[in-house]
Amino acid sequence: MNSNRFLFLIAFIVGVSVMAMEITASRILAPHFGTSIFVWTNIIGVVMMSLSLGYWLSGKLVDKNPRLELLLKIILGAGLLFLVVPFLSNNLIDMISENILFFDSGVTILFVGSFLSAFILFGFPMFLLGITSPFLIKLYSVNNKEHEGETSGTIFAISTLGSIFGTFLPSLVLIPFIGTKFTIYLFSCILIFLGVAGVFSLKNKFLFLIIPFICFFSLNPSISTNASTVIEKESIYQFINVTSYDNRKYYISYNEGRGTQSILDKDNFLTGQYYDYASLLPLMKDSGTPEYLLVGLAGGTIVNALDKIYGKDINVTAVEIDKDVIEISNNLLNLENSSLNVVNMDGRMFLKFNKKKYDFIYIDVYINEMYVPWTFSTSEFWKIVKNSLKEDGVVGINLFSGGENTDFLKIFSNTIAKEFGHTYGLWPIKNGSYNYAVFASNESINFDKMKQKKEYKVLSDQIDYFLNNYIDINYSEDIKVFTDDWCPVEFLTDKTIFN
């Protein structure tokens, strides 16, 4: 192969690998720390810091020893270090997490834990890959001394083109089909095979080439599992884990599993948890055969209860962004019935382009276990919800908070109260629970009517608790509201969880 073309190939492969490893780093950390802005900040920060140190050292190293063989050995080292990440990640991250619990702030625990994990697992191999660009420029310019500017531009262009491929390929193809660990394994092998060319001895080349095959047969594709796991899957959006201890009751959780997204009990459609209160909405006003929109299907706990309680007397549309979650829910619950329509779409996008008016809308959307997406928290979002609701319709949302006096809960409920004339809170949804609910309508709601509907006595406990504990929420100009421009829900949620 022409030496310049080989240098271009190196630049492209390194560019692909840098971005591919950065994307997969988020998936390695997600089951333990989630994918909040703090985690992504640390991943990007570690990568940029490592690359910059590599650039700096390479500038010094290449002037003293500008040999292609040395560059290939550096790439080989990066490949070997990446290769051990899938084997070390779980135990290493658990050890880090256990040893930083002395911090008083939960945000600090999350930030420090994810930073140390990203740095130890990905920092040094990224540093080695950072050495390659100045090395390639120096090697290429040996035969092109009169065009050093063109040389630098060409190398960086090819490397950046590789990074573009490395951004889309893992996200859209590799991770959904072969998983995170095998994606890391694949790119590690590519770097190893490329780097082996810099090893002189044929015997040593064979040794380095056999290592990936040994690792392949030792690799466990699981990212985080336990004895009770019955389904484990990586979707485009998250790591999904379904556990059961008796094959009758199933728990669905995402990523690090600090929260439970759904409880599916084959013997009882009511869970005794916050999900049950979504079934109260149809009792809050008379509406014939109501149209009920659920944003956030998850495991189907809420739609299952609605079907068992109201049957064909209600039409339910459930919106869920993750098609793998829909598939799992359908397998566990067999969700297909004539009154249920499941839509695979982002909830805010669905509401934005929706032309239909609903009697009831309930929002139960979470990312990373306990975070309401910021896009579902803002004043602009609640205007969109209002446009999809009938004039006397009722909307409800489930929130996670460490207490009723948190900044998160105050600002969130105030944001809703700004858009709706009548807003109510259930603090908390259940005694001892960290789940809180906000209900709102354009018109006043006579909740006492719920008590009169004797045919729904299965909900009598939930009705009694609601009537005895709900409060009125009035909009206050002294309290901030979330907007599309300012909405630090992740920071405020972390603050309430840990403090």
Coordinates of C-alpha atoms in Angstrom, one line a residue:
M1 CA 0.0 0.0 0.0
N2 CA 1.2 3.5 -0.8
S3 CA 2.7 5.0 2.4
N4 CA 0.6 8.1 2.2
R5 CA -2.6 6.1 1.8
F6 CA -1.7 4.0 4.8
L7 CA -1.3 7.2 6.9
F8 CA -4.7 8.3 5.7
L9 CA -6.1 4.9 6.7
I10 CA -4.6 5.3 10.2
A11 CA -6.1 8.8 10.5
F12 CA -9.5 7.5 9.5
I13 CA -9.5 4.4 11.8
V14 CA -8.3 6.5 14.8
G15 CA -11.0 9.1 14.1
V16 CA -13.7 6.4 14.0
S17 CA -12.4 4.8 17.1
V18 CA -12.2 7.9 19.2
M19 CA -15.9 8.8 18.7
A20 CA -17.0 5.2 18.9
M21 CA -15.4 4.7 22.2
E22 CA -16.8 8.0 23.5
I23 CA -20.3 6.9 22.6
T24 CA -19.9 3.5 24.1
A25 CA -18.4 5.0 27.3
S26 CA -21.8 6.5 28.0
R27 CA -23.4 3.1 27.7
I28 CA -20.8 1.5 30.1
L29 CA -21.5 4.2 32.7
A30 CA -25.3 4.4 32.2
P31 CA -26.2 1.3 34.3
H32 CA -24.3 2.7 37.2
F33 CA -24.6 6.5 37.0
G34 CA -27.3 7.2 34.3
T35 CA -26.8 9.5 31.4
S36 CA -27.5 12.9 32.9
I37 CA -25.8 16.0 31.8
F38 CA -23.2 15.5 34.6
V39 CA -22.2 12.1 33.2
W40 CA -21.9 13.3 29.7
T41 CA -19.9 16.3 30.9
N42 CA -17.4 14.0 32.4
I43 CA -17.2 11.7 29.4
I44 CA -16.6 14.6 27.0
G45 CA -14.2 16.2 29.5
V46 CA -12.1 13.1 30.0
V47 CA -11.9 12.5 26.2
M48 CA -10.9 16.1 25.4
M49 CA -8.4 16.2 28.3
S50 CA -6.8 12.9 27.2
L51 CA -6.6 13.9 23.6
S52 CA -5.1 17.3 24.4
L53 CA -2.4 15.7 26.6
G54 CA -1.7 13.3 23.7
Y55 CA -1.4 16.1 21.2
W56 CA 1.0 17.9 23.5
L57 CA 3.2 14.9 24.2
S58 CA 3.2 13.8 20.6
G59 CA 4.5 17.2 19.5
K60 CA 7.6 16.6 21.6
L61 CA 7.9 12.9 20.9
V62 CA 7.6 13.0 17.1
D63 CA 10.5 15.5 16.7
K64 CA 12.8 13.0 18.5
N65 CA 11.6 9.8 17.0
P66 CA 9.3 10.1 14.0
R67 CA 9.0 6.4 13.1
L68 CA 5.9 4.8 11.8
E69 CA 6.6 1.6 13.8
L70 CA 6.5 3.5 17.0
L71 CA 3.1 5.1 16.1
L72 CA 1.7 1.7 15.3
K73 CA 2.9 0.3 18.7
I74 CA 1.1 3.2 20.4
I75 CA -2.1 2.3 18.5
L76 CA -1.6 -1.3 19.5
G77 CA -1.3 -0.2 23.1
A78 CA -4.6 1.8 22.9
G79 CA -6.4 -1.2 21.4
L80 CA -5.2 -3.6 24.1
L81 CA -6.3 -1.1 26.8
F82 CA -9.7 -0.7 25.3
L83 CA -10.0 -4.5 25.0
V84 CA -9.9 -4.9 28.8
V85 CA -12.7 -2.3 29.4
P86 CA -15.6 -4.7 29.1
F87 CA -14.0 -7.1 31.6
L88 CA -13.1 -4.5 34.2
S89 CA -16.0 -2.0 34.0
N90 CA -18.6 -3.6 36.3
N91 CA -16.2 -4.4 39.2
L92 CA -14.2 -1.2 38.9
I93 CA -17.2 1.0 38.8
D94 CA -18.8 -0.8 41.8
M95 CA -15.5 -0.4 43.7
I96 CA -15.4 3.4 42.9
S97 CA -19.0 3.9 43.9
E98 CA -18.6 2.2 47.2
N99 CA -15.5 4.3 48.1
I100 CA -17.0 7.7 47.4
L101 CA -20.1 7.4 49.5
F102 CA -18.5 9.6 52.2
F103 CA -19.4 12.7 50.2
D104 CA -22.5 14.5 51.7
S105 CA -23.8 15.7 48.3
G106 CA -25.4 13.2 46.0
V107 CA -24.5 15.4 43.0
T108 CA -20.9 15.2 44.1
I109 CA -21.1 11.4 44.3
L110 CA -22.6 11.2 40.8
F111 CA -20.1 13.6 39.4
V112 CA -17.0 12.2 41.0
G113 CA -18.0 8.6 40.5
S114 CA -18.7 9.0 36.8
F115 CA -15.5 11.1 36.3
L116 CA -13.2 8.6 38.0
S117 CA -14.8 5.7 36.1
A118 CA -14.5 7.4 32.7
F119 CA -11.0 8.5 33.5
I120 CA -9.7 5.2 34.6
L121 CA -11.4 3.1 31.9
F122 CA -11.0 5.4 28.9
G123 CA -8.5 8.2 29.8
F124 CA -5.2 6.5 29.0
P125 CA -6.2 4.7 25.8
M126 CA -7.7 8.0 24.6
F127 CA -4.4 9.7 25.5
L128 CA -2.6 7.2 23.3
L129 CA -4.9 7.9 20.4
G130 CA -4.4 11.6 20.9
I131 CA -0.7 11.1 20.1
T132 CA -1.5 9.9 16.5
S133 CA -2.5 13.2 14.8
P134 CA 0.7 15.1 15.3
F135 CA 2.6 11.9 14.5
L136 CA 0.7 11.5 11.2
I137 CA 1.3 15.1 10.2
K138 CA 5.0 14.8 10.8
L139 CA 5.3 11.5 8.9
Y140 CA 3.2 12.8 6.0
S141 CA 5.1 16.0 5.7
V142 CA 8.4 14.2 5.3
N143 CA 7.5 13.8 1.6
N144 CA 5.5 17.0 1.4
K145 CA 7.7 19.6 3.1
E146 CA 6.5 22.4 0.9
H147 CA 2.8 21.8 1.7
E148 CA 2.8 21.5 5.5
G149 CA -0.5 23.5 5.8
E150 CA -2.2 21.2 3.2
T151 CA -0.7 18.2 5.0
S152 CA -2.3 19.2 8.4
G153 CA -5.6 20.0 6.8
T154 CA -5.7 16.7 5.0
I155 CA -4.9 14.6 8.1
F156 CA -7.5 16.5 10.2
A157 CA -10.1 16.2 7.5
I158 CA -9.7 12.5 7.1
S159 CA -9.6 12.0 10.9
T160 CA -12.8 14.1 11.3
L161 CA -14.5 12.1 8.5
G162 CA -13.7 9.0 10.5
S163 CA -15.2 10.6 13.7
I164 CA -18.4 11.3 11.8
F165 CA -18.6 7.5 11.0
G166 CA -17.7 6.8 14.5
T167 CA -20.6 8.9 15.8
F168 CA -23.3 7.3 13.8
L169 CA -22.1 3.7 13.3
P170 CA -22.3 2.7 17.0
S171 CA -25.5 4.5 17.8
L172 CA -27.5 3.5 14.8
V173 CA -26.1 0.0 14.0
L174 CA -23.6 -1.6 16.3
I175 CA -25.0 -1.0 19.8
P176 CA -28.6 -1.9 18.9
F177 CA -27.6 -5.1 17.2
I178 CA -24.5 -6.4 19.0
G179 CA -24.5 -4.5 22.2
T180 CA -22.0 -2.1 23.9
K181 CA -19.3 -4.6 25.0
F182 CA -19.1 -6.2 21.6
T183 CA -18.9 -2.8 20.0
I184 CA -15.9 -1.9 22.2
Y185 CA -14.4 -5.3 21.4
L186 CA -14.8 -4.7 17.6
F187 CA -13.1 -1.4 17.6
S188 CA -10.4 -2.7 20.0
C189 CA -9.7 -5.5 17.5
I190 CA -9.5 -3.0 14.6
L191 CA -6.9 -0.9 16.5
I192 CA -5.0 -4.1 17.5
F193 CA -4.9 -5.4 13.9
L194 CA -3.7 -2.1 12.7
G195 CA -1.1 -1.7 15.4
V196 CA 0.3 -5.2 14.9
A197 CA 2.0 -4.0 11.7
G198 CA 4.4 -2.1 14.0
V199 CA 5.6 -5.3 15.7
F200 CA 8.7 -6.7 14.1
S201 CA 8.7 -10.3 15.1
L202 CA 6.3 -12.7 13.4
K203 CA 6.0 -14.6 16.6
N204 CA 5.0 -11.5 18.5
K205 CA 2.5 -10.5 15.8
F206 CA 0.8 -13.9 16.2
L207 CA 0.7 -13.5 19.9
F208 CA -1.0 -10.1 19.7
L209 CA -3.5 -11.3 17.1
I210 CA -4.5 -14.3 19.2
I211 CA -5.4 -12.2 22.2
P212 CA -8.6 -10.7 20.8
F213 CA -9.9 -14.2 19.9
I214 CA -9.2 -15.4 23.5
C215 CA -11.1 -12.3 24.8
F216 CA -14.0 -12.9 22.4
F217 CA -14.8 -16.3 23.9
S218 CA -14.4 -14.9 27.4
L219 CA -16.6 -11.9 26.9
N220 CA -19.9 -11.7 28.7
P221 CA -22.2 -9.3 26.7
S222 CA -24.1 -8.4 29.9
I223 CA -23.5 -4.9 31.3
S224 CA -25.2 -5.2 34.6
T225 CA -27.2 -8.2 35.8
N226 CA -28.2 -10.3 38.8
A227 CA -29.7 -13.7 39.6
S228 CA -33.3 -12.4 39.3
T229 CA -32.9 -10.9 35.8
V230 CA -35.2 -12.4 33.3
I231 CA -34.8 -9.9 30.4
E232 CA -31.8 -7.7 29.8
K233 CA -31.6 -5.6 26.7
E234 CA -29.8 -2.5 25.4
S235 CA -32.1 -0.3 23.3
I236 CA -31.1 2.9 21.5
Y237 CA -32.2 4.9 24.5
Q238 CA -31.2 2.9 27.5
F239 CA -30.3 -0.3 29.3
I240 CA -33.5 -2.2 30.1
N241 CA -33.6 -4.7 32.9
V242 CA -36.6 -6.9 33.9
T243 CA -36.4 -8.8 37.1
S244 CA -38.7 -11.3 38.8
Y245 CA -38.4 -13.5 41.9
D246 CA -41.4 -15.7 41.3
N247 CA -42.3 -15.3 37.5
R248 CA -45.5 -13.7 38.6
K249 CA -44.4 -10.2 39.5
Y250 CA -42.0 -8.3 37.2
Y251 CA -40.1 -5.1 37.8
I252 CA -38.8 -3.1 34.9
S253 CA -35.9 -0.6 35.5
Y254 CA -33.6 1.4 33.3
N255 CA -29.9 2.0 33.4
E256 CA -28.6 2.0 37.0
G257 CA -31.9 0.7 38.3
R258 CA -32.4 3.2 41.2
G259 CA -36.0 3.6 40.2
T260 CA -38.7 1.1 39.0
Q261 CA -40.4 2.1 35.8
S262 CA -43.1 -0.5 35.9
I263 CA -44.5 -3.3 38.1
L264 CA -46.3 -6.0 36.3
D265 CA -48.2 -8.4 38.7
K266 CA -50.1 -11.2 36.9
D267 CA -52.2 -11.7 40.0
N268 CA -53.2 -8.1 40.8
F269 CA -53.4 -5.2 38.3
L270 CA -53.2 -2.6 41.2
T271 CA -49.7 -2.2 42.6
G272 CA -50.3 -0.2 45.7
Q273 CA -47.8 2.3 44.2
Y274 CA -48.2 5.6 42.4
Y275 CA -49.3 4.0 39.1
D276 CA -52.7 3.3 40.6
Y277 CA -53.6 7.0 40.8
A278 CA -53.5 7.4 37.0
S279 CA -56.7 5.4 37.0
L280 CA -58.5 8.1 39.0
L281 CA -58.5 10.6 36.1
P282 CA -61.7 9.1 34.4
L283 CA -63.5 9.5 37.7
M284 CA -62.8 13.2 37.9
K285 CA -65.3 14.2 35.3
D286 CA -68.2 12.7 33.3
S287 CA -67.2 12.1 29.7
G288 CA -69.1 9.2 28.2
T289 CA -66.5 7.0 26.5
P290 CA -63.4 9.2 27.3
E291 CA -60.3 9.5 25.2
Y292 CA -57.3 8.9 27.5
L293 CA -53.7 9.7 26.5
L294 CA -50.8 8.1 28.4
V295 CA -47.4 9.6 27.6
G296 CA -44.9 7.0 28.7
L297 CA -46.1 3.4 28.4
A298 CA -43.0 1.8 30.0
G299 CA -44.0 -1.7 31.1
G300 CA -47.8 -1.1 30.6
T301 CA -48.7 -1.0 34.3
I302 CA -51.1 1.9 33.9
V303 CA -52.7 0.8 30.7
N304 CA -53.2 -2.7 32.1
A305 CA -55.1 -1.2 35.1
L306 CA -57.2 1.0 32.9
D307 CA -58.2 -2.0 30.8
K308 CA -59.1 -4.1 33.8
I309 CA -61.1 -1.3 35.5
Y310 CA -62.8 0.4 32.6
G311 CA -62.6 -2.1 29.8
K312 CA -64.2 -1.0 26.5
D313 CA -65.7 2.1 28.3
I314 CA -62.5 4.0 27.6
N315 CA -60.2 4.5 24.6
V316 CA -56.5 4.6 25.5
T317 CA -53.6 5.9 23.4
A318 CA -50.2 5.2 24.8
V319 CA -47.1 6.9 23.5
E320 CA -43.7 5.3 24.1
I321 CA -40.4 6.4 22.5
D322 CA -38.6 3.1 23.0
K323 CA -39.8 0.4 20.7
D324 CA -37.9 -2.2 22.6
V325 CA -39.8 -1.3 25.8
I326 CA -43.0 -1.7 23.8
E327 CA -41.9 -5.1 22.7
I328 CA -41.0 -6.2 26.2
S329 CA -44.3 -4.9 27.6
N330 CA -46.3 -6.7 25.0
N331 CA -44.5 -10.0 25.6
L332 CA -45.1 -9.8 29.3
L333 CA -48.7 -8.4 29.3
N334 CA -50.1 -9.1 25.8
L335 CA -51.2 -5.4 25.5
E336 CA -53.2 -5.9 22.3
N337 CA -56.8 -5.0 22.8
S338 CA -59.4 -3.1 20.8
S339 CA -59.4 0.0 23.1
L340 CA -55.6 0.5 23.2
N341 CA -53.5 2.3 20.5
V342 CA -49.8 2.2 21.1
V343 CA -47.7 4.9 19.3
N344 CA -43.9 4.6 19.0
M345 CA -42.9 8.3 19.2
D346 CA -41.4 10.9 21.3
G347 CA -44.1 12.2 23.7
R348 CA -43.5 15.9 23.2
M349 CA -43.3 15.5 19.4
F350 CA -46.6 13.5 19.4
L351 CA -48.4 16.2 21.4
K352 CA -46.9 19.0 19.2
F353 CA -48.3 17.6 16.0
N354 CA -51.4 16.0 17.5
K355 CA -54.8 17.4 16.3
K356 CA -57.0 15.4 18.6
K357 CA -58.5 16.6 21.9
Y358 CA -58.3 14.3 24.8
D359 CA -60.4 14.1 28.0
F360 CA -57.5 12.9 30.1
I361 CA -53.7 13.1 29.7
Y362 CA -51.4 11.4 32.1
I363 CA -47.6 11.9 31.8
D364 CA -45.3 9.3 33.3
V365 CA -42.1 9.9 31.5
Y366 CA -38.7 9.3 32.9
I367 CA -35.1 9.1 31.7
N368 CA -32.3 7.6 33.9
E369 CA -34.8 6.2 36.5
M370 CA -35.8 9.3 38.3
Y371 CA -35.5 12.3 36.0
V372 CA -38.4 13.8 34.3
P373 CA -37.0 14.9 30.9
W374 CA -36.5 18.7 30.9
T375 CA -38.4 18.9 27.6
F376 CA -41.5 17.7 29.6
S377 CA -41.0 20.2 32.3
T378 CA -41.2 23.6 30.8
S379 CA -43.9 26.2 30.3
E380 CA -43.7 25.8 26.6
F381 CA -44.4 22.0 27.0
W382 CA -47.4 22.6 29.2
K383 CA -48.9 25.0 26.6
I384 CA -48.6 22.1 24.1
V385 CA -50.4 19.8 26.5
K386 CA -53.1 22.4 27.1
N387 CA -53.7 22.5 23.3
S388 CA -54.3 18.7 23.2
L389 CA -56.7 18.7 26.1
K390 CA -60.5 19.4 26.0
E391 CA -61.7 22.5 27.7
D392 CA -62.8 20.6 30.8
G393 CA -60.1 17.9 30.4
V394 CA -57.8 16.8 33.2
V395 CA -54.0 16.3 33.0
G396 CA -51.8 14.6 35.6
I397 CA -48.1 13.9 36.0
N398 CA -46.0 11.8 38.3
L399 CA -42.9 13.4 39.8
F400 CA -40.1 12.1 42.0
S401 CA -39.0 14.2 44.9
G402 CA -37.3 13.8 48.2
G403 CA -39.9 16.0 49.9
E404 CA -42.7 18.4 49.4
N405 CA -40.7 21.5 50.1
T406 CA -38.0 20.9 47.5
D407 CA -37.1 23.6 44.9
F408 CA -37.8 21.0 42.2
L409 CA -41.3 20.4 43.3
K410 CA -42.1 24.0 43.9
I411 CA -40.9 25.2 40.5
F412 CA -42.4 22.3 38.6
S413 CA -45.9 22.7 40.1
N414 CA -45.7 26.4 39.7
T415 CA -44.9 26.0 36.0
I416 CA -48.0 23.9 35.6
A417 CA -50.1 26.3 37.7
K418 CA -49.1 29.1 35.4
E419 CA -50.7 27.4 32.4
F420 CA -53.8 26.0 34.0
G421 CA -56.4 27.8 36.0
H422 CA -56.9 25.0 38.5
T423 CA -54.0 22.9 39.8
Y424 CA -53.8 20.3 42.5
G425 CA -51.1 18.4 44.2
L426 CA -51.0 15.0 46.0
W427 CA -48.0 15.3 48.4
P428 CA -47.0 12.5 48.4
I429 CA -49.0 10.0 46.3
K430 CA -48.7 7.4 49.0
N431 CA -47.5 7.7 52.6
G432 CA -43.8 7.1 52.8
S433 CA -43.4 7.5 49.0
Y434 CA -41.1 9.8 47.1
N435 CA -43.6 10.0 44.2
Y436 CA -45.7 13.1 44.0
A437 CA -48.5 14.0 41.5
V438 CA -49.8 17.2 40.0
F439 CA -53.3 17.3 38.5
A440 CA -54.6 20.3 36.5
S441 CA -57.5 21.5 34.4
N442 CA -58.8 24.6 32.8
E443 CA -62.0 24.2 34.9
S444 CA -62.5 23.5 38.6
I445 CA -62.8 19.8 39.4
N446 CA -65.4 18.5 41.9
F447 CA -63.4 15.6 43.3
D448 CA -66.2 14.6 45.6
K449 CA -67.9 13.0 42.5
M450 CA -65.3 10.3 42.6
K451 CA -66.9 9.0 45.8
Q452 CA -70.3 8.7 44.2
K453 CA -69.1 6.2 41.6
K454 CA -69.7 3.0 43.6
E455 CA -69.1 0.7 40.6
Y456 CA -65.4 1.4 40.9
K457 CA -65.0 0.3 44.5
V458 CA -61.8 -1.4 43.5
L459 CA -60.3 2.1 43.6
S460 CA -61.9 3.0 47.0
D461 CA -58.6 3.1 48.8
Q462 CA -57.0 5.4 46.2
I463 CA -60.1 7.6 46.2
D464 CA -60.1 8.0 50.0
Y465 CA -56.4 8.8 50.1
F466 CA -56.7 11.3 47.3
L467 CA -59.7 13.1 48.9
N468 CA -58.0 13.3 52.3
N469 CA -54.6 14.5 51.0
Y470 CA -54.9 16.6 47.9
I471 CA -54.0 20.3 48.1
D472 CA -54.7 23.4 45.9
I473 CA -51.7 24.9 44.1
N474 CA -51.8 28.5 43.1
Y475 CA -49.4 30.2 40.7
S476 CA -46.9 32.5 42.4
E477 CA -44.9 35.1 40.7
D478 CA -42.3 34.8 43.5
I479 CA -41.4 31.2 42.4
K480 CA -39.6 30.6 39.1
V481 CA -41.0 28.5 36.3
F482 CA -39.2 26.1 34.0
T483 CA -38.7 27.3 30.4
D484 CA -37.1 25.9 27.3
D485 CA -34.3 28.3 28.0
W486 CA -33.8 27.6 31.7
C487 CA -34.7 24.1 33.1
P488 CA -32.1 22.5 35.4
V489 CA -34.3 19.6 36.3
E490 CA -31.4 17.1 36.5
F491 CA -29.5 19.2 39.0
L492 CA -32.6 19.9 41.1
T493 CA -33.6 16.2 41.0
D494 CA -30.2 15.1 42.1
K495 CA -30.3 17.6 44.9
T496 CA -33.6 16.3 46.2
I497 CA -32.6 12.7 45.8
F498 CA -29.4 12.8 47.8
N499 CA -30.0 15.7 50.2

